[in-house]
Structures are given as C-alpha cells and as structure tokens.
Coordinates of C-alpha atoms in Angstrom, one line a residue:
Chain A
M13 CA -1.0 -31.6 7.4
Q14 CA 1.7 -28.9 7.8
R15 CA 1.7 -28.5 4.0
F16 CA -2.1 -28.1 4.1
V17 CA -2.0 -25.3 6.6
L18 CA 0.8 -23.6 4.7
I19 CA -1.2 -23.5 1.6
A20 CA -4.6 -22.9 3.1
V21 CA -3.8 -19.8 5.2
P22 CA -2.6 -17.4 2.5
Y23 CA -5.0 -19.0 0.0
A24 CA -8.0 -18.4 2.2
W25 CA -6.8 -14.8 3.0
L26 CA -6.6 -13.9 -0.7
L27 CA -9.9 -15.6 -1.5
A28 CA -11.7 -13.7 1.2
L29 CA -10.0 -10.3 0.8
F30 CA -9.2 -10.2 -2.9
L31 CA -11.5 -12.5 -5.0
V32 CA -14.7 -12.2 -3.0
P33 CA -14.6 -8.4 -2.9
F34 CA -14.1 -8.3 -6.6
I35 CA -17.0 -10.6 -7.2
I36 CA -19.1 -8.2 -5.1
V37 CA -18.1 -5.3 -7.3
L38 CA -19.0 -7.3 -10.4
K39 CA -22.4 -8.2 -8.8
I40 CA -23.2 -4.6 -7.8
S41 CA -22.2 -3.3 -11.2
L42 CA -24.9 -5.6 -12.6
S43 CA -27.6 -4.6 -10.2
D44 CA -30.4 -2.1 -10.4
I45 CA -29.7 1.4 -9.2
E46 CA -32.6 1.5 -6.8
L47 CA -31.8 -1.9 -5.4
S48 CA -28.3 -1.1 -4.5
I49 CA -28.3 2.2 -2.7
P50 CA -26.1 2.0 0.3
P51 CA -25.9 0.1 2.5
Y52 CA -26.2 -2.6 0.0
T53 CA -25.7 -6.2 0.8
P54 CA -25.8 -8.9 -1.9
T55 CA -27.6 -11.9 -0.6
L56 CA -28.7 -15.3 -2.0
D57 CA -31.9 -15.3 0.1
D58 CA -34.2 -15.5 -2.9
G59 CA -32.3 -18.4 -4.4
I60 CA -29.9 -18.8 -7.3
V61 CA -32.2 -18.4 -10.3
P62 CA -33.8 -15.1 -9.2
F63 CA -30.3 -13.9 -8.3
F64 CA -29.1 -14.3 -11.8
K65 CA -32.3 -13.1 -13.3
A66 CA -32.0 -9.9 -11.3
L67 CA -28.6 -9.1 -13.0
D68 CA -28.7 -6.7 -15.8
F69 CA -26.5 -4.4 -17.8
E70 CA -28.3 -1.2 -17.3
N71 CA -25.3 0.4 -15.6
F72 CA -23.1 -0.4 -18.5
A73 CA -25.7 0.8 -20.9
F74 CA -25.8 4.1 -18.9
L75 CA -22.0 4.4 -19.1
A76 CA -22.1 3.8 -22.9
S77 CA -24.8 6.4 -23.4
D78 CA -23.2 9.2 -21.3
D79 CA -20.2 10.6 -23.2
L80 CA -18.6 11.8 -19.9
Y81 CA -17.4 8.3 -19.3
W82 CA -16.2 7.7 -22.8
K83 CA -14.2 10.9 -22.7
A84 CA -12.8 10.0 -19.3
Y85 CA -11.6 6.6 -20.5
L86 CA -10.1 8.1 -23.7
S87 CA -8.4 11.0 -22.0
S88 CA -7.0 8.6 -19.3
L89 CA -5.6 6.5 -22.1
K90 CA -4.1 9.5 -23.8
I91 CA -2.6 11.0 -20.6
A92 CA -1.2 7.6 -19.6
L93 CA 0.3 6.9 -23.1
L94 CA 1.8 10.4 -23.6
S95 CA 3.2 10.5 -20.1
T96 CA 4.8 7.1 -20.5
F97 CA 6.5 8.3 -23.6
L98 CA 7.7 11.5 -21.8
T99 CA 9.0 9.4 -18.9
L100 CA 10.9 7.3 -21.4
L101 CA 12.4 10.4 -22.9
V102 CA 13.6 11.6 -19.5
G103 CA 14.5 8.2 -18.1
Y104 CA 16.4 6.6 -20.9
P105 CA 19.3 9.1 -21.0
M106 CA 19.5 8.9 -17.2
A107 CA 19.7 5.1 -17.2
Y108 CA 22.2 5.3 -20.0
G109 CA 24.4 7.7 -18.1
M110 CA 24.2 5.5 -15.0
A111 CA 25.2 2.5 -16.9
R112 CA 28.2 4.4 -18.4
A113 CA 29.3 5.8 -15.1
P114 CA 32.4 4.4 -13.4
E115 CA 31.7 1.1 -11.6
E116 CA 32.2 2.6 -8.1
W117 CA 29.7 5.4 -8.7
R118 CA 26.9 3.1 -9.8
P119 CA 25.6 1.9 -6.3
T120 CA 25.4 5.6 -5.3
L121 CA 23.6 6.7 -8.4
M122 CA 21.2 3.7 -8.0
M123 CA 20.5 4.8 -4.5
L124 CA 19.8 8.3 -5.6
V125 CA 17.2 6.9 -8.0
I126 CA 15.6 4.7 -5.4
L127 CA 15.5 7.3 -2.6
P128 CA 12.5 9.3 -4.0
F129 CA 10.6 6.0 -4.4
W130 CA 10.8 5.5 -0.7
T131 CA 9.6 9.0 0.1
S132 CA 5.9 9.6 0.2
F133 CA 4.2 9.7 -3.2
L134 CA 1.7 12.2 -1.9
I135 CA 4.4 14.6 -0.7
R136 CA 6.3 14.4 -4.0
V137 CA 3.1 15.3 -5.8
Y138 CA 2.4 18.1 -3.3
A139 CA 5.9 19.5 -3.8
W140 CA 4.9 20.4 -7.4
M141 CA 1.8 22.3 -6.2
G142 CA 4.1 25.0 -4.7
I143 CA 6.3 25.0 -7.8
L144 CA 3.7 25.2 -10.5
S145 CA 1.2 27.7 -8.9
Q146 CA 0.6 31.2 -10.3
E147 CA 2.9 32.8 -7.7
G148 CA 5.0 29.6 -7.4
F149 CA 8.7 29.0 -7.7
L150 CA 8.7 28.3 -11.4
N151 CA 6.8 31.4 -12.4
Q152 CA 8.9 33.6 -10.1
F153 CA 12.1 32.2 -11.6
L154 CA 10.8 32.7 -15.2
L155 CA 9.7 36.2 -14.4
W156 CA 13.0 37.0 -12.8
T157 CA 15.0 35.8 -15.8
G158 CA 12.7 37.9 -18.0
L159 CA 11.7 34.9 -20.2
I160 CA 8.0 35.6 -19.6
G161 CA 6.2 38.9 -18.8
E162 CA 3.1 37.3 -17.2
P163 CA 2.9 34.3 -14.8
L164 CA 1.9 31.1 -16.7
T165 CA -1.1 29.0 -15.6
I166 CA 0.3 25.5 -15.2
L167 CA -1.2 24.2 -12.0
N168 CA -4.7 22.8 -12.5
T169 CA -4.1 22.0 -16.2
N170 CA -3.2 18.8 -18.0
T171 CA 0.4 19.9 -18.3
A172 CA 0.8 19.8 -14.5
V173 CA -0.6 16.2 -14.6
Y174 CA 2.0 15.2 -17.2
I175 CA 4.8 16.7 -15.1
G176 CA 3.4 15.0 -12.0
I177 CA 3.3 11.5 -13.6
V178 CA 6.7 11.8 -15.2
Y179 CA 8.2 13.0 -11.9
T180 CA 6.6 10.4 -9.6
Y181 CA 7.0 7.4 -11.9
L182 CA 10.5 8.1 -13.2
P183 CA 12.3 5.6 -11.0
F184 CA 10.0 2.8 -12.4
M185 CA 11.3 3.7 -15.9
I186 CA 14.9 4.1 -15.0
L187 CA 15.5 0.9 -13.0
P188 CA 14.5 -1.7 -15.6
I189 CA 16.3 0.2 -18.4
Y190 CA 19.4 0.5 -16.3
A191 CA 19.3 -3.2 -15.4
A192 CA 19.2 -4.0 -19.2
L193 CA 21.9 -1.6 -20.1
D194 CA 24.1 -2.7 -17.2
R195 CA 24.1 -6.3 -18.5
L196 CA 24.9 -5.2 -22.0
D197 CA 28.2 -6.4 -23.2
G198 CA 30.4 -3.4 -24.1
S199 CA 32.4 -5.3 -26.6
L200 CA 29.3 -5.5 -28.8
I201 CA 29.4 -1.7 -29.2
E202 CA 33.2 -1.8 -29.8
A203 CA 32.6 -4.5 -32.4
A204 CA 30.0 -2.3 -34.1
E205 CA 32.3 0.7 -34.1
D206 CA 35.2 -1.5 -35.5
L207 CA 32.9 -2.6 -38.3
G208 CA 32.4 1.0 -39.3
C209 CA 29.4 2.2 -37.3
S210 CA 29.5 5.8 -36.1
R211 CA 28.7 6.1 -32.4
M212 CA 25.1 7.2 -33.2
Q213 CA 24.6 4.2 -35.5
A214 CA 26.0 1.9 -32.9
F215 CA 23.6 3.3 -30.4
W216 CA 20.6 2.9 -32.6
L217 CA 21.6 -0.5 -34.0
V218 CA 23.0 -2.2 -31.0
T219 CA 22.3 -0.4 -27.7
I220 CA 18.6 0.4 -28.2
P221 CA 17.6 -3.1 -29.5
L222 CA 19.5 -4.8 -26.7
S223 CA 17.8 -2.7 -24.1
K224 CA 14.4 -3.3 -25.6
N225 CA 13.2 -5.5 -22.8
G226 CA 14.0 -2.8 -20.2
I227 CA 12.2 -0.2 -22.2
I228 CA 9.1 -2.4 -22.5
A229 CA 9.1 -3.3 -18.8
G230 CA 9.6 0.3 -17.7
S231 CA 6.9 1.5 -20.0
F232 CA 4.4 -1.0 -18.6
L233 CA 5.4 -0.1 -15.1
V234 CA 4.5 3.5 -15.8
F235 CA 1.5 3.0 -18.1
I236 CA -0.5 0.6 -16.0
P237 CA -0.6 2.6 -12.7
A238 CA -0.9 5.9 -14.6
L239 CA -4.1 4.8 -16.2
G240 CA -5.9 4.4 -12.9
E241 CA -4.2 7.4 -11.3
F242 CA -6.2 9.4 -8.7
V243 CA -3.9 11.5 -6.6
I244 CA -2.1 13.3 -9.4
P245 CA -5.1 14.5 -11.4
S246 CA -7.0 15.5 -8.2
L247 CA -4.1 17.6 -6.9
L248 CA -2.4 18.9 -10.0
G249 CA -5.1 18.7 -12.6
G250 CA -8.0 21.1 -13.0
S251 CA -11.7 20.7 -13.6
G252 CA -10.9 20.0 -17.3
T253 CA -8.7 17.0 -16.4
L254 CA -10.7 13.9 -17.0
M255 CA -9.1 10.7 -15.6
I256 CA -11.1 7.6 -14.9
G257 CA -9.6 7.0 -11.4
K258 CA -10.9 10.5 -10.4
V259 CA -14.3 9.9 -12.0
L260 CA -14.7 6.6 -10.1
W261 CA -13.8 8.3 -6.9
E262 CA -16.3 11.1 -7.4
E263 CA -19.0 8.7 -8.5
F264 CA -18.5 6.8 -5.3
F265 CA -17.9 9.5 -2.7
N266 CA -19.7 12.5 -4.1
N267 CA -22.6 11.0 -6.1
R268 CA -22.8 7.9 -3.9
D269 CA -23.8 5.9 -7.0
W270 CA -22.3 2.5 -6.1
P271 CA -23.6 0.5 -9.1
V272 CA -22.2 3.1 -11.6
A273 CA -18.9 3.3 -9.7
S274 CA -18.6 -0.5 -9.8
A275 CA -19.4 -0.6 -13.5
V276 CA -16.7 2.1 -14.1
A277 CA -14.2 -0.1 -12.1
V278 CA -15.1 -3.2 -14.1
I279 CA -14.5 -1.5 -17.4
L280 CA -11.3 0.0 -16.3
L281 CA -10.1 -3.5 -15.3
L282 CA -11.1 -4.8 -18.7
I283 CA -9.1 -2.1 -20.4
L284 CA -6.1 -3.0 -18.2
I285 CA -6.2 -6.7 -18.8
I286 CA -4.6 -6.3 -22.3
P287 CA -1.5 -4.4 -21.1
I288 CA -1.2 -6.6 -18.0
V289 CA -1.2 -9.8 -20.1
L290 CA 1.3 -8.3 -22.5
F291 CA 3.5 -7.3 -19.6
Q292 CA 3.4 -10.7 -18.1
R293 CA 4.3 -12.3 -21.4
N294 CA 7.2 -10.0 -21.8
Q295 CA 8.4 -10.8 -18.3
Q296 CA 8.1 -14.5 -19.0
K297 CA 10.1 -14.2 -22.2
Q298 CA 12.8 -12.3 -20.4
A299 CA 13.0 -14.9 -17.6
E300 CA 13.4 -17.6 -20.2
A301 CA 16.0 -15.6 -22.1
D302 CA 18.0 -15.3 -18.8
Q303 CA 18.1 -19.0 -18.2
Chain B
M12 CA 34.4 2.6 -22.3
N13 CA 33.4 3.7 -18.9
R14 CA 34.1 7.3 -19.5
L15 CA 31.3 9.7 -19.1
S16 CA 30.7 11.8 -22.1
W17 CA 29.4 15.4 -21.8
F18 CA 26.1 14.1 -22.9
N19 CA 25.9 11.6 -20.0
V20 CA 27.0 14.1 -17.5
T21 CA 24.4 16.6 -18.7
S22 CA 21.6 14.1 -18.7
L23 CA 22.5 12.8 -15.2
T24 CA 22.8 16.3 -13.9
I25 CA 19.5 17.5 -15.3
G26 CA 17.8 14.3 -14.4
F27 CA 18.9 14.3 -10.8
A28 CA 18.1 18.1 -10.5
F29 CA 14.6 17.3 -11.7
L30 CA 14.3 14.5 -9.1
Y31 CA 15.6 16.4 -6.2
L32 CA 14.9 20.1 -6.7
P33 CA 11.2 19.9 -5.8
M34 CA 12.0 18.2 -2.6
V35 CA 14.8 20.7 -1.8
I36 CA 12.5 23.6 -2.4
L37 CA 9.9 22.0 -0.2
V38 CA 12.4 21.5 2.7
A39 CA 13.7 25.1 2.3
Y40 CA 10.3 26.7 2.5
S41 CA 9.4 24.7 5.6
F42 CA 11.8 27.0 7.4
N43 CA 10.2 30.1 6.0
E44 CA 8.9 32.7 8.5
S45 CA 6.1 33.9 6.3
K46 CA 2.7 32.2 6.1
L47 CA 2.8 32.8 2.4
V48 CA 4.6 29.8 1.1
T49 CA 6.1 31.6 -1.8
V50 CA 7.5 34.7 -0.2
W51 CA 10.8 34.3 1.7
A52 CA 10.6 36.2 5.0
G53 CA 13.5 34.8 6.9
F54 CA 14.5 31.6 8.7
S55 CA 12.2 30.2 11.3
T56 CA 11.2 26.9 12.8
K57 CA 7.8 28.0 14.0
W58 CA 5.9 25.8 11.7
Y59 CA 7.5 22.7 13.3
G60 CA 6.3 24.0 16.7
E61 CA 2.8 24.5 15.4
L62 CA 2.8 21.1 13.8
L63 CA 3.9 19.5 17.1
Q64 CA 0.9 21.1 18.8
N65 CA -1.6 19.9 16.1
E66 CA -3.2 17.0 17.8
A67 CA -5.2 15.9 14.7
F68 CA -1.9 15.3 12.9
L69 CA -0.2 13.5 15.8
D70 CA -3.2 11.2 16.3
A71 CA -3.2 10.4 12.6
A72 CA 0.5 9.8 12.6
W73 CA 0.0 7.3 15.5
V74 CA -2.7 5.5 13.7
T75 CA -0.6 5.3 10.6
I76 CA 2.4 3.8 12.4
K77 CA 0.2 1.3 14.2
V78 CA -1.4 0.2 11.0
A79 CA 1.9 0.0 9.2
V80 CA 3.6 -2.1 11.9
L81 CA 0.6 -4.5 12.2
S82 CA -0.1 -4.9 8.5
S83 CA 3.5 -5.2 7.4
T84 CA 4.2 -7.9 10.0
L85 CA 1.1 -9.9 9.0
A86 CA 1.9 -9.3 5.4
T87 CA 5.4 -10.6 5.9
V88 CA 4.2 -13.8 7.5
L89 CA 1.5 -14.5 4.9
G90 CA 3.7 -13.4 2.0
T91 CA 6.5 -15.6 3.0
M92 CA 4.2 -18.5 3.4
A93 CA 2.7 -17.8 -0.1
A94 CA 6.2 -17.5 -1.6
Y95 CA 7.2 -20.8 0.0
V96 CA 4.1 -22.5 -1.3
L97 CA 4.6 -21.1 -4.8
V98 CA 8.3 -22.1 -5.1
R99 CA 8.5 -25.2 -3.0
G100 CA 4.9 -26.4 -2.7
G101 CA 4.7 -28.5 -5.8
R102 CA 1.3 -29.0 -7.4
F103 CA -1.9 -28.6 -5.6
L104 CA -5.5 -27.9 -6.5
G105 CA -6.1 -24.4 -7.7
R106 CA -2.4 -23.4 -8.0
T107 CA -3.0 -21.3 -11.0
L108 CA -5.7 -19.3 -9.2
F109 CA -3.4 -18.9 -6.2
S110 CA -0.5 -17.5 -8.2
G111 CA -2.9 -15.3 -10.2
M112 CA -4.2 -13.9 -6.9
I113 CA -0.7 -13.2 -5.7
Y114 CA 0.2 -11.2 -8.8
A115 CA -3.1 -9.5 -9.6
P116 CA -3.1 -7.0 -6.7
L117 CA 0.3 -5.7 -7.8
V118 CA -1.2 -4.3 -11.0
M119 CA -4.8 -3.6 -9.8
P120 CA -5.5 0.1 -9.7
E121 CA -5.8 1.3 -6.1
V122 CA -9.3 2.8 -6.6
I123 CA -10.6 -0.6 -7.6
T124 CA -8.9 -2.5 -4.7
G125 CA -10.2 0.2 -2.3
L126 CA -13.8 0.1 -3.7
S127 CA -14.0 -3.7 -3.6
L128 CA -12.7 -4.0 0.0
L129 CA -15.1 -1.3 1.2
L130 CA -18.0 -3.1 -0.4
L131 CA -16.9 -6.3 1.3
F132 CA -16.6 -4.7 4.7
I133 CA -20.0 -3.2 4.4
G134 CA -21.4 -6.5 3.1
I135 CA -20.2 -8.4 6.2
G136 CA -21.1 -5.6 8.5
L137 CA -17.6 -4.9 9.8
D138 CA -17.2 -1.4 11.2
R139 CA -14.5 0.6 9.5
G140 CA -11.5 1.5 11.6
V141 CA -8.0 0.5 12.3
L142 CA -8.8 -3.2 11.8
T143 CA -10.2 -2.7 8.3
I144 CA -7.2 -0.7 7.1
V145 CA -4.9 -3.3 8.5
L146 CA -6.8 -6.1 6.6
A147 CA -6.7 -4.0 3.4
H148 CA -3.0 -3.1 3.7
T149 CA -2.0 -6.7 4.6
T150 CA -3.8 -8.0 1.5
F151 CA -2.0 -5.8 -1.1
S152 CA 1.4 -5.8 0.6
M153 CA 1.6 -9.5 1.2
C154 CA 1.8 -9.8 -2.6
Y155 CA 4.9 -7.5 -2.7
V156 CA 6.5 -9.5 0.1
S157 CA 5.9 -12.8 -1.7
V158 CA 7.4 -11.5 -4.9
V159 CA 10.5 -10.3 -3.1
V160 CA 10.8 -13.5 -1.0
S161 CA 10.1 -15.9 -3.9
S162 CA 12.9 -14.5 -6.0
R163 CA 15.3 -15.2 -3.1
L164 CA 13.9 -18.7 -2.7
L165 CA 14.3 -19.4 -6.4
S166 CA 17.9 -18.5 -6.3
F167 CA 19.1 -20.7 -3.5
D168 CA 20.2 -24.3 -3.5
R169 CA 17.4 -26.6 -2.5
S170 CA 19.8 -29.4 -1.5
L171 CA 20.6 -27.5 1.7
E172 CA 17.0 -28.0 2.9
E173 CA 17.1 -31.7 1.7
A174 CA 20.3 -32.3 3.7
A175 CA 18.6 -30.9 6.8
L176 CA 15.6 -33.2 6.3
D177 CA 18.0 -36.2 5.7
L178 CA 19.8 -35.4 8.9
G179 CA 16.5 -35.8 10.8
C180 CA 15.0 -32.3 10.9
S181 CA 11.3 -32.0 10.8
G182 CA 9.9 -30.0 7.9
F183 CA 9.3 -27.0 10.2
D184 CA 12.7 -27.3 11.8
A185 CA 14.4 -27.4 8.4
F186 CA 12.5 -24.2 7.5
R187 CA 13.4 -22.5 10.7
L188 CA 17.0 -23.5 11.0
V189 CA 18.1 -23.6 7.3
T190 CA 15.7 -21.8 5.0
L191 CA 14.7 -18.9 7.1
P192 CA 18.2 -17.7 7.9
I193 CA 19.1 -17.8 4.2
I194 CA 16.1 -15.9 3.0
A195 CA 16.2 -13.5 6.0
P196 CA 17.5 -10.5 3.9
A197 CA 14.6 -10.9 1.5
V198 CA 12.1 -11.2 4.4
I199 CA 13.4 -8.1 6.0
A200 CA 13.4 -6.2 2.7
G201 CA 9.8 -7.4 2.2
W202 CA 8.8 -6.2 5.6
L203 CA 10.3 -2.7 4.9
L204 CA 8.6 -2.6 1.6
A205 CA 5.3 -3.5 3.1
F206 CA 5.8 -0.9 5.9
T207 CA 6.5 1.9 3.5
L208 CA 3.7 0.9 1.2
S209 CA 1.3 1.1 4.2
L210 CA 2.7 4.5 5.4
D211 CA 2.3 5.9 1.9
D212 CA -1.1 4.6 1.0
L213 CA -3.8 7.2 0.5
V214 CA -6.4 5.7 -1.8
I215 CA -7.0 2.3 -0.2
A216 CA -7.0 3.8 3.2
S217 CA -9.5 6.4 2.2
F218 CA -11.9 3.7 1.2
T219 CA -11.4 1.4 4.2
A220 CA -10.9 3.9 7.0
G221 CA -14.1 5.0 8.7
P222 CA -14.7 8.2 10.6
A223 CA -13.2 6.4 13.7
A224 CA -9.6 6.3 12.3
T225 CA -7.8 8.6 10.0
T226 CA -4.3 8.0 8.7
L227 CA -1.7 10.7 8.0
P228 CA -1.9 10.5 4.2
I229 CA -5.7 11.1 4.4
K230 CA -5.1 14.1 6.7
I231 CA -2.4 15.5 4.5
F232 CA -4.5 15.0 1.4
S233 CA -7.5 16.9 2.8
A234 CA -5.2 19.7 4.0
V235 CA -3.3 19.9 0.8
R236 CA -6.5 20.1 -1.3
L237 CA -7.0 23.6 0.2
G238 CA -3.6 24.7 -1.1
V239 CA 0.0 24.8 0.0
S240 CA 0.6 25.4 3.7
P241 CA 3.8 25.8 5.7
E242 CA 2.7 23.3 8.3
I243 CA 2.5 20.6 5.6
N244 CA 5.9 21.6 4.4
A245 CA 7.3 21.1 7.9
L246 CA 5.6 17.7 8.1
S247 CA 6.9 16.7 4.7
T248 CA 10.4 17.7 5.7
I249 CA 10.2 15.5 8.7
M250 CA 9.0 12.6 6.7
I251 CA 11.7 13.1 4.0
G252 CA 14.3 13.4 6.7
I253 CA 13.3 10.1 8.3
V254 CA 13.3 8.2 5.0
T255 CA 16.6 9.7 3.9
V256 CA 18.3 8.7 7.2
G257 CA 16.7 5.3 7.1
V258 CA 17.7 4.5 3.5
I259 CA 21.2 5.8 3.8
G260 CA 21.7 3.9 7.1
A261 CA 20.3 0.7 5.6
S262 CA 22.6 1.0 2.5
L263 CA 25.6 1.6 4.7
I264 CA 24.9 -1.5 6.8
S265 CA 24.4 -3.7 3.7
K266 CA 27.6 -2.3 2.2
R267 CA 29.5 -3.1 5.4
N268 CA 28.0 -6.6 5.5
A269 CA 29.0 -7.1 1.8
L270 CA 32.6 -6.0 2.6
R271 CA 32.7 -8.3 5.6
Q272 CA 31.5 -11.2 3.6
K273 CA 34.1 -10.5 0.9
R274 CA 36.8 -10.5 3.6
D275 CA 35.6 -13.7 5.1
E276 CA 35.6 -15.4 1.8
R277 CA 39.1 -14.2 1.1
D278 CA 40.2 -15.4 4.5
A279 CA 38.5 -18.8 3.9
A280 CA 40.2 -19.1 0.5
R281 CA 43.6 -18.4 2.1
A282 CA 43.1 -20.9 4.9

C-alpha cells in the first residue's frame, strides 16, 4: 500500500503535467487552423474515429512550404553548433588550468566557475547589452585605445548571440571536462614523456583522448539548450537573427497561431531527439566505465 | 606535475576575467549618478532608492519568492519520492515510462514545456496565476531534485536500511530515521537547486503566468527589452549580492562540516 502511494503520486504528477500537455501539443499541431483558434479545447465528444479523422498534417505542410521556418531551423543549428565549438575553445583551457592548479586552490576555482551558474541567467545576458551597445563599454574601450576609429555594431547581430551563448553556458562546458581531467592519472603523461613524447604530443595523444567523455558531455550540455534558446537571441540578437525558440515564441504570442506554434515545437523536439539519445548513450557508457 | 605553466595562468586569468568582468561592470554602473548608463557621472545610490519605491518590482519580487518557496518545497517532496522509487522501488508496471518522464524535462526546451503547460491549463479551464506557475515550476524542478537525490541514494549502503527493518522499524520509520538523515545533504541541495531554478525562470513563467501574477524575471525582461537602465542595474546588483553571499556562506559551512567530520574520524581512529 505504502509502496503504491510512493509510486503513484510522482507518477500521476508527471503524467498529468508532463505527458498529457505534450499530447495536447501534438494534437493541436495536427488540427485545422480555424478549428483551433484560442481558446481551443481538444475534446473527444464526437467519438474516437472522427477525432482521428480530423487530424491532418496541414500545419506541417505549411511549415515545409514557408522557407522562414527552414531557415530558422538551419540557422538555429548553425548557431548552436558554432557556439558549442567556441565554448569548447574557451572552456577547455580553463578546465585544463583548473585541473593543473595546486590541490588546495581547486575548490575555490571550482566555486568561481559555479557562482555565475547560480546568478540569474537573464541578468548575465543583460550585462552584455550594456557592454556591446554602440556607446557601450567595449566600444568606449576600443576607441580609447585607438584600435578602432568608429564604434562597432555588435549588439543586435549574430556575433552578440555567439558571445551571449558562450558566456552563459561556459560553466556547463568547464565542469564535465574538469571532472574528466581531474580523474586523469598524471603518471600516464609522465610515461608518455619518458617514452619520448614532447609535451604537445603527450597532450594530443594522451590528455585529449582521456578527456574525450568530458568534452562530449560538455558539448551536449551546451548544444541541446542552445538550440531552443529564446532569451539570448531576443535580447542580444537583431531582426536578422533567426532562432527557432524565438520563432515559436512570436508565432504563439504575436501571431497567436497555436497550431503552427505547436507544429514548430514538435519538429524542434524531433530534431533534438537525436542529440539527446546520443547524450544518454554516452552517459551510460561513462557510468559503465566507472564501475 | 602540479605546477601552473604560464599558459595555464593566462588561460585561467583571461577565462575568469571573461566570466566576471561583465558582472563587475554591471555592479559598478549601478552606482552611477547619470541616467545614461554608459557615462560615468559620479557615485550615487539614488537608483537603489528609486527601485525600492517601484511597487511593480516589489510586487513581482514577492510573487517570485512565494512561487519559488512553494514550488521548490513541493518539488523536493515529489522528487525525493521519485528518486526513491527509481533506486529502491524495484520493478513495477510502466517503470521505463516513469524514468523517461523524469529525465525528459531536463532536456526539453523551455519554450516547449511552457507552451504545452499553457495549452493544458487552458484546456482544463484553470485560471493562470500563482497556482499555475507553481505547478509548472514544480514539474520541471522535481526532475532536477530527483537526479540529485538518486545519485546520493545510489552511493549509500542499502544494508543500513535493511538492518533497521530487521530491528523492527516499519518501512516509513526506516526511511525517516535512517535513509532521510543520510540523504539529507542531497535533499537540501535539491531544494536549493529547485529554488534558484524557479527564481531564474523566465520562459516557462511567461507562458504560465496570467495577467494576475507577474514574476520578477518577466518584469525585468520587459524592462530590459527597452534598453539598459540604471534601475535594472541596481536590481541586478542586489540579486548578484544575495547569491554571492549565499553561495560563499554555504560553501564555508560545508567546508567546516567536512573539517569537523575529518577530525571526528581521526579521533575515532585514535580511540
């Protein structure tokens, strides 16, 4: 009896507030546009067969025919991939430096990496608005040093979006790589150097392969949320920045087209399933390797 | 081996400068006299004064705290139950679906979670307000709680629980008297994580909050869209300050506990 309650309560909660809502999205994405103007309530009043007959794919056909959506999906993928790579470029040397630091510094360095993670995401993105704007801190600094003669336009471009993603997701990249490097046995590198490797060779042939799992985990942790990102493109990006999270938001709140917004969501999820499955497989392999 | 080369020092310095300079600049400019955020016109705390008179922000802050306390507490209870079921529950019908539903919200894009919950609330005719935000936040943060708690449950010795059961504890007593104290640090960490996730959330709250209730991130977002403003700088500084004090305090406490534990173990070994 106790066991039943223990299982049933969280189970029922997730069914009602996670699975059912998702089925509603799926249903609305498959319904006619006129039928589902808000407030729209899916019902089974007409019976099961007419319910399924009423489903159609016209929203998906609409998405396929309008190249705005294609471009948004592709440019989200591009932005997410490139910014994951940039985050890796910034994060790896930091994780490496942390793992090489004296033992007693490491908890402090670790806390310095985690601290921004606890501070509001929105505020960290906002901080860059003041830095990147025309008369912002960065431009003032560059003008003052004489490196540029005219203020650069960075805010409201894709460059600002890249900076924003790298900045806010950096801890997600550093922590798994640091965990992998921290576990790495230093004598392996010494052995490689004894056997005639230069430091660079030892790094490429020993350190990088042994931290592979951390790199993979960190990259997924950045890539997956970056793909559906909404806050960063809407604050730092411009009108030319197409990201699917932003498109979904506008479709829903500005155009009030619920069926199309739902269809956009369903396709985004389909795109995400591949990286999510790969990520889980990697996590599982890592867990098995640890045992 | 553990010597920092110039390369490591440089990458750490540049990296941490990148992480912290934006926040330092934000904090510094919150004390700027000028309304123009980029021109320094002398030290002043007037924006803090104006912020404290801005009732819209204070109301939103109050709603945010209420939502965060309620949802993180609910999420901790549900998430701990879910973790216990997953680690100790054995086989039951629909276990795969259950564990799938625990992990899926962690990777689900916020826009999709928000959209689907809004459609549900409209579907069942629930008016949007504090209640709907709490329901939404509880759902996604219980998953984080259960991940944190289940890793702790996995790593501790099951025989302790079995011993309690053998000695005549009921199942619930064994949980209350043996399991819960052992997993308490993870439960507390889970609550804190759920609390900050709720404080921080903009996207899901925007979908599930009606006109009746606005949270602080929603207010900040709509203010920030119009551009940078010194009042928001002041507000951000307050939030950064609270988090910094909280995190440093928590880490000092855990460090002291670790030291005490080490000393106790040493004393026990000597005795």
